[in-house]
């Protein structure tokens, strides 16, 4: 599976913008997907592909990438955005999708 | 609306084989647009992809599991299954089944609620 690295924790003030990053060699070739997971709940896909949001995901969530780094940006962070966020991407050898270690987002 | 539901024993003894089934409802597992995957999460830790299967039977596995995992599909029952052999305490985790989008691999857009499996004697 792909080797993806995320910062363990990030914080943001209420209403501000935060960027969560994911680094890995496979990201030079493939897009990352992003997941939000709140305690006791299954992960939810929030961004996939170039910058696609599944139905029901607010447009405050956006994705981007440059070189070996993908980013999830939350514009106008809300208290309800406090969660663990995981990136995922296939690796360079084929299908195998791997998850990053996750970033715990705290909204202050 | 498509839903996934995991089922299987919640307790497995060390060295034995863990067996789980994911039942797909509200849609067909035989769609050419999706893979069907297993992901696990040890208590307090991150997500780990275990493996995935296509409706045709093609399988893909996380190399770190060293061939202990086997995934199969039963299109007549709209189910896919996971077997993980020679389990140890390190395999204790919340196991999820999920649907992966073929054109955006790694985009698991629908998840089951997860089932906790504990490995203990």
XYZ file of N, CA and C in Angstrom:
687
model
N 0.837 -1.206 0.000
C 0.000 0.000 0.000
C 0.866 1.248 0.000
N 0.271 2.362 -0.419
C 1.038 3.602 -0.519
C 1.450 4.100 0.859
N 2.608 4.756 0.910
C 3.103 5.320 2.151
C 2.725 6.791 2.171
N 1.814 7.132 3.048
C 1.320 8.504 3.149
C 1.547 9.038 4.553
N 2.037 10.264 4.620
C 2.385 10.868 5.905
C 1.505 12.079 6.190
N 0.937 12.107 7.379
C 0.119 13.233 7.824
C 0.617 13.761 9.153
N 0.425 15.044 9.389
C 0.701 15.614 10.700
C -0.279 15.008 11.700
N 0.181 14.612 12.879
C -0.725 13.968 13.845
C -1.856 14.868 14.327
N -1.590 16.154 14.463
C -2.603 17.045 15.017
C -2.489 18.435 14.415
N -3.639 19.037 14.218
C -3.730 20.405 13.704
C -4.865 21.093 14.450
N -4.707 22.383 14.706
C -5.795 23.127 15.338
C -6.134 24.355 14.509
N -7.371 24.811 14.664
C -7.853 25.983 13.922
C -8.848 26.728 14.785
N -8.834 28.030 14.695
C -9.819 28.834 15.417
C -11.157 28.749 14.696
N -12.199 28.805 15.453
C -13.551 28.751 14.905
C -13.726 29.796 13.815
N -14.203 29.356 12.659
C -14.463 30.276 11.567
C -13.280 30.533 10.649
N -12.117 30.074 11.044
C -10.932 30.280 10.219
C -10.747 29.124 9.227
N -9.734 29.262 8.392
C -9.431 28.255 7.378
C -8.252 27.403 7.808
N -8.376 26.114 7.566
C -7.310 25.192 7.943
C -6.979 24.279 6.770
N -5.696 23.962 6.646
C -5.245 23.042 5.612
C -4.614 21.834 6.281
N -5.067 20.668 5.889
C -4.527 19.407 6.381
C -3.783 18.759 5.220
N -2.541 18.366 5.446
C -1.732 17.868 4.347
C -1.424 16.376 4.452
N -1.075 15.830 3.305
C -0.771 14.410 3.175
C 0.364 14.299 2.172
N 1.443 13.646 2.561
C 2.620 13.586 1.707
C 2.957 12.148 1.345
N 3.272 11.936 0.078
C 3.665 10.607 -0.372
C 4.020 10.604 -1.836
N 4.921 9.723 -2.209
C 5.396 9.699 -3.588
C 4.281 9.403 -4.590
N 3.323 8.557 -4.198
C 2.238 8.189 -5.111
C 1.365 9.392 -5.463
N 1.411 10.436 -4.646
C 0.580 11.613 -4.887
C 1.090 12.444 -6.065
N 2.278 12.135 -6.516
C 2.776 12.794 -7.735
C 2.002 12.300 -8.955
N 1.395 11.139 -8.798
C 0.729 10.497 -9.935
C -0.785 10.364 -9.736
N -1.207 10.173 -8.477
C -2.618 9.908 -8.199
C -3.193 10.938 -7.216
N -4.483 11.165 -7.345
C -5.169 12.053 -6.408
C -5.343 11.348 -5.063
N -5.496 12.165 -4.036
C -5.830 11.639 -2.717
C -7.324 11.721 -2.484
N -7.814 10.809 -1.691
C -9.170 10.912 -1.157
C -9.038 11.277 0.309
N -10.063 11.934 0.818
C -10.030 12.387 2.205
C -11.263 11.914 2.959
N -11.052 11.540 4.216
C -12.117 11.012 5.059
C -12.172 11.779 6.380
N -13.365 11.948 6.859
C -13.599 12.527 8.184
C -14.134 11.423 9.075
N -13.574 11.272 10.258
C -14.070 10.278 11.202
C -14.244 10.903 12.574
N -15.460 10.867 13.056
C -15.759 11.340 14.401
C -15.809 10.152 15.350
N -15.600 10.374 16.643
C -15.546 9.262 17.603
C -16.776 8.367 17.542
N -16.523 7.078 17.465
C -17.597 6.110 17.466
C -18.349 5.977 16.159
N -17.838 6.631 15.107
C -18.525 6.585 13.819
C -17.602 6.034 12.730
N -18.219 5.505 11.688
C -17.441 5.074 10.528
C -16.933 6.310 9.781
N -15.824 6.161 9.082
C -15.323 7.292 8.279
C -16.336 7.698 7.206
N -16.244 8.970 6.844
C -17.072 9.526 5.774
C -16.152 10.105 4.717
N -16.399 9.754 3.460
C -15.622 10.319 2.355
C -16.040 11.770 2.160
N -15.077 12.693 2.181
C -15.412 14.109 2.006
C -14.870 14.685 0.699
N -13.768 14.126 0.199
C -13.185 14.593 -1.059
C -12.600 13.393 -1.795
N -12.810 13.344 -3.115
C -12.169 12.309 -3.915
C -11.887 12.850 -5.312
N -10.957 12.198 -5.985
C -10.598 12.664 -7.316
C -9.911 14.017 -7.272
N -10.040 14.765 -8.355
C -9.360 16.053 -8.432
C -9.841 16.995 -7.331
N -11.119 17.067 -7.124
C -11.695 17.883 -6.048
C -13.200 17.683 -6.061
N -13.626 16.459 -5.842
C -15.040 16.103 -5.880
C -15.585 15.855 -4.483
N -16.758 16.393 -4.230
C -17.429 16.169 -2.958
C -18.624 15.259 -3.150
N -18.699 14.180 -2.355
C -19.924 13.353 -2.411
C -21.132 14.183 -1.996
N -22.281 13.691 -2.365
C -23.519 14.361 -2.003
C -23.602 14.569 -0.494
N -23.968 15.777 -0.097
C -24.138 16.075 1.315
C -22.926 16.686 1.988
N -21.799 16.686 1.314
C -20.589 17.296 1.878
C -20.577 18.783 1.521
N -20.493 19.652 2.507
C -20.543 21.092 2.220
C -19.333 21.564 1.427
N -19.540 22.662 0.690
C -18.460 23.168 -0.161
C -17.374 23.882 0.641
N -17.481 23.855 1.972
C -16.386 24.347 2.814
C -15.169 23.419 2.718
N -15.425 22.199 2.254
C -14.355 21.218 2.107
C -13.859 21.217 0.660
N -12.558 21.323 0.481
C -11.991 21.281 -0.863
C -10.646 20.569 -0.832
N -10.268 20.035 -1.978
C -9.011 19.302 -2.078
C -8.122 19.884 -3.153
N -6.825 19.723 -2.973
C -5.863 20.192 -3.958
C -4.585 19.368 -3.817
N -3.688 19.567 -4.753
C -2.432 18.832 -4.696
C -1.336 19.534 -5.438
N -0.098 19.299 -4.996
C 1.066 19.855 -5.669
C 2.258 18.945 -5.380
N 2.850 18.440 -6.458
C 3.981 17.549 -6.268
C 3.594 16.305 -5.487
N 4.302 16.053 -4.398
C 4.031 14.855 -3.607
C 3.118 15.139 -2.415
N 2.441 16.270 -2.437
C 1.599 16.653 -1.303
C 0.173 16.963 -1.740
N -0.773 16.344 -1.037
C -2.189 16.644 -1.229
C -2.683 17.388 -0.003
N -3.673 18.234 -0.206
C -4.199 19.038 0.892
C -5.714 18.992 0.923
N -6.223 18.967 2.134
C -7.651 19.147 2.377
C -7.793 20.497 3.071
N -8.597 21.374 2.485
C -8.808 22.692 3.061
C -10.243 22.798 3.556
N -10.385 23.247 4.786
C -11.691 23.520 5.360
C -11.777 25.025 5.564
N -12.721 25.645 4.856
C -12.883 27.095 4.909
C -14.005 27.442 5.884
N -13.689 28.269 6.862
C -14.703 28.607 7.859
C -15.000 27.428 8.760
N -13.973 26.944 9.438
C -14.128 25.740 10.259
C -15.214 25.918 11.324
N -15.991 24.867 11.480
C -17.054 24.849 12.467
C -16.719 23.842 13.572
N -17.398 23.979 14.700
C -17.146 23.059 15.804
C -17.397 21.607 15.384
N -18.365 21.418 14.526
C -18.702 20.078 14.053
C -17.676 19.470 13.126
N -16.668 20.258 12.729
C -15.607 19.732 11.873
C -14.506 19.059 12.688
N -14.593 19.194 13.998
C -13.583 18.567 14.854
C -13.691 17.052 14.708
N -12.605 16.446 14.254
C -12.615 15.023 13.907
C -11.211 14.596 13.532
N -11.063 13.302 13.261
C -9.841 12.778 12.662
C -10.031 12.774 11.147
N -8.992 13.169 10.445
C -9.043 13.199 8.990
C -7.939 12.301 8.431
N -8.331 11.454 7.480
C -7.400 10.523 6.860
C -7.337 10.753 5.353
N -6.140 10.651 4.807
C -6.003 10.661 3.354
C -5.804 9.219 2.885
N -6.027 9.020 1.598
C -5.872 7.699 0.997
C -5.513 7.878 -0.458
N -4.633 7.023 -0.954
C -4.292 7.041 -2.369
C -3.760 5.675 -2.765
N -3.973 5.332 -4.030
C -3.407 4.087 -4.513
C -1.896 4.255 -4.619
N -1.181 3.130 -4.607
C 0.265 3.256 -4.715
C 0.696 3.118 -6.174
N 1.961 3.317 -6.406
C 2.455 3.365 -7.775
C 2.480 2.005 -8.463
N 2.313 0.940 -7.696
C 2.410 -0.395 -8.285
C 1.072 -0.943 -8.752
N -0.025 -0.225 -8.469
C -1.306 -0.756 -8.908
C -2.457 -0.295 -8.056
N -3.350 -1.235 -7.760
C -4.592 -0.853 -7.091
C -4.382 -0.383 -5.663
N -3.506 -1.000 -4.964
C -3.417 -0.954 -3.509
C -3.566 0.435 -2.889
N -4.732 0.717 -2.304
C -4.939 2.004 -1.643
C -4.464 1.945 -0.200
N -3.771 2.955 0.230
C -3.286 2.999 1.606
C -3.708 4.279 2.281
N -3.871 4.209 3.588
C -4.287 5.373 4.362
C -3.081 6.043 5.018
N -3.185 7.339 5.130
C -2.242 8.057 5.964
C -2.550 7.776 7.428
N -1.671 8.225 8.293
C -1.819 7.940 9.712
C -2.921 8.723 10.404
N -3.444 9.730 9.729
C -4.537 10.505 10.286
C -4.077 11.784 10.959
N -4.935 12.795 10.894
C -4.697 14.082 11.545
C -5.887 14.407 12.431
N -5.603 14.668 13.694
C -6.673 15.059 14.612
C -6.850 16.570 14.531
N -8.016 16.997 14.082
C -8.309 18.424 13.965
C -9.069 18.900 15.195
N -8.524 19.916 15.824
C -9.185 20.557 16.958
C -9.636 21.949 16.547
N -10.901 22.252 16.804
C -11.440 23.573 16.503
C -11.532 24.351 17.812
N -10.771 25.416 17.893
C -10.656 26.176 19.140
C -11.744 27.249 19.276
N -31.338 3.122 -1.276
C -30.021 3.580 -0.891
C -29.176 2.365 -0.506
N -27.989 2.292 -1.092
C -27.142 1.144 -0.851
C -26.616 1.148 0.580
N -26.627 -0.025 1.196
C -26.118 -0.177 2.557
C -25.239 -1.417 2.641
N -24.256 -1.356 3.547
C -23.386 -2.490 3.790
C -23.487 -2.876 5.260
N -23.470 -4.172 5.528
C -23.580 -4.652 6.894
C -22.611 -5.796 7.121
N -21.705 -5.599 8.078
C -20.755 -6.645 8.433
C -21.387 -7.626 9.417
N -20.962 -8.877 9.340
C -21.416 -9.867 10.309
C -20.318 -10.902 10.523
N -20.326 -11.482 11.707
C -19.337 -12.504 12.034
C -19.055 -12.532 13.520
N -18.274 -13.514 13.959
C -17.965 -13.647 15.388
C -17.204 -12.439 15.922
N -17.524 -12.068 17.151
C -16.838 -10.945 17.767
C -15.593 -11.368 18.544
N -15.422 -12.662 18.712
C -14.281 -13.175 19.472
C -13.658 -14.342 18.721
N -12.361 -14.272 18.522
C -11.619 -15.315 17.821
C -10.393 -15.675 18.648
N -10.078 -16.949 18.707
C -8.915 -17.388 19.486
C -7.621 -17.190 18.691
N -6.542 -16.917 19.376
C -5.245 -16.806 18.693
C -4.937 -18.046 17.876
N -4.326 -17.833 16.719
C -3.926 -18.843 15.739
C -5.094 -19.340 14.882
N -6.314 -18.970 15.225
C -7.460 -19.407 14.428
C -7.723 -18.429 13.278
N -8.795 -18.692 12.528
C -9.123 -17.869 11.363
C -10.333 -16.989 11.641
N -10.154 -15.719 11.388
C -11.234 -14.730 11.513
C -12.049 -14.773 10.216
N -13.377 -14.830 10.344
C -14.240 -14.864 9.168
C -15.345 -13.831 9.307
N -15.443 -12.953 8.330
C -16.465 -11.924 8.323
C -17.149 -11.887 6.953
N -18.409 -11.481 6.969
C -19.175 -11.334 5.736
C -19.767 -9.940 5.685
N -19.784 -9.372 4.501
C -20.420 -8.074 4.274
C -21.591 -8.284 3.315
N -22.776 -7.917 3.755
C -23.973 -8.045 2.929
C -24.319 -6.683 2.344
N -24.468 -6.655 1.034
C -24.802 -5.426 0.315
C -26.297 -5.415 0.037
N -26.977 -4.361 0.453
C -28.406 -4.243 0.203
C -28.702 -2.921 -0.481
N -29.784 -2.892 -1.262
C -30.167 -1.671 -1.939
C -29.414 -1.416 -3.219
N -28.665 -2.398 -3.686
C -27.889 -2.261 -4.916
C -27.175 -3.563 -5.217
N -26.585 -3.648 -6.393
C -25.936 -4.888 -6.817
C -24.434 -4.846 -6.606
N -23.912 -5.946 -6.085
C -22.470 -6.070 -5.914
C -21.800 -6.303 -7.264
N -22.580 -6.612 -8.276
C -22.045 -6.923 -9.600
C -21.841 -5.701 -10.485
N -21.903 -4.537 -9.920
C -21.671 -3.311 -10.675
C -20.214 -3.230 -11.118
N -20.005 -2.793 -12.362
C -18.648 -2.664 -12.881
C -17.963 -1.393 -12.381
N -18.681 -0.583 -11.647
C -18.151 0.721 -11.218
C -17.461 0.691 -9.866
N -17.492 -0.454 -9.198
C -16.989 -0.475 -7.826
C -16.156 -1.702 -7.511
N -15.199 -1.509 -6.606
C -14.555 -2.585 -5.884
C -15.235 -2.654 -4.522
N -14.981 -3.731 -3.815
C -15.561 -3.929 -2.481
C -14.422 -4.294 -1.537
N -14.274 -3.485 -0.490
C -13.079 -3.629 0.324
C -13.322 -3.866 1.802
N -12.257 -4.307 2.455
C -12.231 -4.468 3.905
C -11.163 -3.534 4.476
N -11.516 -2.831 5.497
C -10.625 -1.901 6.195
C -10.787 -2.162 7.690
N -9.703 -2.050 8.428
C -9.802 -2.260 9.861
C -9.165 -1.112 10.629
N -9.532 -1.028 11.919
C -9.034 0.049 12.762
C -8.844 -0.483 14.177
N -7.607 -0.743 14.573
C -7.354 -1.167 15.968
C -7.807 -0.073 16.930
N -8.165 -0.455 18.130
C -8.646 0.543 19.111
C -7.661 1.694 19.284
N -8.156 2.904 19.088
C -7.340 4.095 19.272
C -6.320 4.362 18.188
N -6.371 3.607 17.101
C -5.379 3.770 16.044
C -6.036 4.137 14.713
N -5.229 4.203 13.670
C -5.707 4.634 12.369
C -6.289 3.515 11.529
N -6.648 3.884 10.310
C -7.276 2.969 9.374
C -6.225 2.182 8.599
N -6.520 0.918 8.365
C -5.625 0.066 7.573
C -6.456 -0.675 6.527
N -6.103 -0.493 5.256
C -6.768 -1.240 4.199
C -6.269 -2.679 4.236
N -7.211 -3.614 4.192
C -6.861 -5.035 4.237
C -6.811 -5.609 2.830
N -7.848 -5.336 2.049
C -7.918 -5.879 0.714
C -9.240 -5.539 0.062
N -9.310 -5.793 -1.248
C -10.520 -5.489 -1.998
C -10.766 -6.545 -3.052
N -12.005 -6.600 -3.528
C -12.373 -7.555 -4.553
C -13.289 -6.879 -5.562
N -13.187 -7.327 -6.815
C -14.075 -6.876 -7.868
C -15.123 -7.969 -8.057
N -16.270 -7.615 -8.614
C -17.345 -8.595 -8.717
C -16.935 -9.828 -9.534
N -15.962 -9.636 -10.412
C -15.484 -10.741 -11.247
C -14.630 -11.728 -10.449
N -14.212 -11.310 -9.249
C -13.388 -12.165 -8.420
C -11.945 -11.719 -8.294
N -11.540 -10.720 -9.054
C -10.167 -10.204 -8.933
C -9.949 -9.631 -7.544
N -8.827 -9.986 -6.943
C -8.566 -9.571 -5.567
C -7.251 -8.810 -5.447
N -7.198 -7.975 -4.437
C -6.023 -7.152 -4.150
C -5.850 -7.138 -2.633
N -4.619 -7.315 -2.169
C -4.383 -7.416 -0.732
C -3.261 -6.500 -0.268
N -3.358 -6.073 0.963
C -2.290 -5.327 1.602
C -1.119 -6.288 1.831
N 0.011 -5.964 1.258
C 1.161 -6.866 1.329
C 1.623 -7.093 2.769
N 1.315 -6.154 3.642
C 1.780 -6.282 5.034
C 1.112 -7.443 5.763
N 0.012 -7.936 5.216
C -0.681 -9.051 5.867
C -0.085 -10.389 5.477
N 0.897 -10.365 4.592
C 1.697 -11.548 4.282
C 0.849 -12.768 3.939
N -0.100 -12.593 3.056
C -0.926 -13.689 2.511
C -1.876 -14.318 3.519
N -2.083 -13.702 4.643
C -3.037 -14.254 5.624
C -4.488 -13.945 5.261
N -4.692 -12.956 4.410
C -6.043 -12.538 4.077
C -6.536 -13.179 2.787
N -7.809 -13.570 2.789
C -8.474 -14.079 1.597
C -9.849 -13.441 1.516
N -10.138 -12.829 0.369
C -11.440 -12.191 0.152
C -12.130 -12.903 -0.990
N -13.404 -13.177 -0.811
C -14.197 -13.839 -1.839
C -15.511 -13.101 -2.021
N -16.168 -13.372 -3.141
C -17.446 -12.717 -3.438
C -18.478 -13.762 -3.821
N -19.701 -13.550 -3.380
C -20.837 -14.392 -3.756
C -21.884 -13.465 -4.366
N -21.864 -13.359 -5.682
C -22.777 -12.420 -6.339
C -24.235 -12.849 -6.197
N -24.490 -14.144 -6.062
C -25.875 -14.615 -5.923
C -26.485 -14.167 -4.599
N -25.647 -13.985 -3.603
C -26.132 -13.526 -2.294
C -25.844 -12.049 -2.056
N -25.186 -11.423 -3.018
C -24.803 -10.012 -2.872
C -23.944 -9.806 -1.621
N -22.970 -10.688 -1.455
C -22.101 -10.640 -0.293
C -20.637 -10.797 -0.704
N -19.773 -10.265 0.119
C -18.353 -10.587 -0.011
C -17.815 -10.850 1.388
N -16.743 -11.639 1.429
C -16.280 -12.138 2.720
C -14.777 -11.978 2.884
N -14.375 -11.966 4.136
C -12.966 -11.865 4.510
C -12.616 -13.033 5.420
N -11.515 -13.680 5.120
C -10.926 -14.649 6.039
C -9.500 -14.200 6.328
N -9.151 -14.160 7.599
C -7.812 -13.779 8.021
C -7.284 -14.896 8.920
N -6.254 -15.549 8.463
C -5.762 -16.722 9.162
C -4.687 -16.375 10.192
N -4.442 -17.333 11.068
C -3.362 -17.234 12.062
C -3.395 -15.910 12.810
N -4.550 -15.584 13.343
C -4.705 -14.276 13.987
C -3.953 -14.213 15.315
N -3.555 -13.002 15.653
C -2.931 -12.711 16.937
C -3.660 -11.520 17.548
N -3.229 -11.138 18.733
C -3.856 -9.997 19.398
C -3.752 -8.731 18.546
N -2.741 -8.657 17.708
C -2.563 -7.486 16.840
C -3.675 -7.349 15.804
N -4.446 -8.408 15.610
C -5.561 -8.357 14.663
C -6.859 -7.896 15.327
N -6.814 -7.627 16.608
C -7.974 -7.072 17.297
C -8.261 -5.679 16.749
N -9.461 -5.495 16.236
C -9.778 -4.223 15.567
C -11.265 -4.140 15.252
N -11.675 -2.951 14.877
C -12.999 -2.727 14.305
C -12.848 -2.948 12.802
N -13.598 -3.876 12.257
C -13.490 -4.228 10.846
C -14.670 -3.619 10.080
N -14.328 -2.879 9.033
C -15.327 -2.264 8.181
C -15.295 -2.896 6.791
N -16.464 -2.996 6.178
C -16.512 -3.240 4.740
C -16.953 -1.937 4.081
N -16.510 -1.725 2.850
C -16.782 -0.460 2.188
C -16.735 -0.629 0.673
N -17.380 0.308 -0.019
C -17.413 0.307 -1.479
C -16.385 1.307 -2.000
N -15.587 0.883 -2.982
C -14.525 1.715 -3.549
C -14.840 2.030 -5.001
N -14.656 3.271 -5.384
C -15.002 3.728 -6.716
C -13.889 3.359 -7.697
N -14.234 2.647 -8.750
C -13.232 2.152 -9.701
C -12.432 3.286 -10.332
N -13.099 4.357 -10.710
C -12.404 5.439 -11.406
C -11.646 6.358 -10.441
N -11.746 6.108 -9.171
C -11.027 6.913 -8.171
C -10.619 5.987 -7.037
N -9.730 5.067 -7.349
C -9.334 4.037 -6.380
C -8.906 4.651 -5.059
N -9.398 4.055 -3.985
C -9.111 4.588 -2.659
C -10.206 5.503 -2.157
N -11.259 5.648 -2.949
C -12.393 6.487 -2.576
C -13.531 5.585 -2.112
N -13.494 5.242 -0.851
C -14.504 4.372 -0.257
C -15.697 5.237 0.128
N -16.736 5.201 -0.708
C -17.815 6.168 -0.541
C -18.964 5.678 0.336
N -19.083 4.393 0.538
C -20.116 3.863 1.425
C -19.467 2.833 2.348
N -19.736 2.957 3.628
C -19.130 2.086 4.640
C -20.215 1.379 5.434
N -19.885 0.197 5.922
C -20.722 -0.433 6.916
C -20.484 0.228 8.263
N -21.235 -0.184 9.255
C -21.088 0.419 10.580
C -19.881 -0.130 11.324
N -19.334 -1.241 10.833
C -18.171 -1.843 11.460
C -18.559 -2.912 12.466
N -17.689 -3.894 12.614
C -17.894 -4.938 13.599
C -16.597 -5.156 14.364
N -16.685 -5.180 15.667
C -15.491 -5.327 16.509
C -15.118 -6.795 16.624
N -13.869 -7.092 16.362
C -13.358 -8.442 16.518
C -12.201 -8.415 17.518
N -12.334 -9.228 18.532
C -11.294 -9.348 19.553
C -10.629 -10.710 19.436
N -9.308 -10.708 19.430
C -8.556 -11.958 19.403
C -8.051 -12.222 20.812
N -8.590 -13.276 21.405
C -8.234 -13.603 22.776
C -8.607 -15.049 23.065
N -7.835 -15.676 23.917
C -8.140 -17.052 24.305
C -9.143 -17.084 25.450
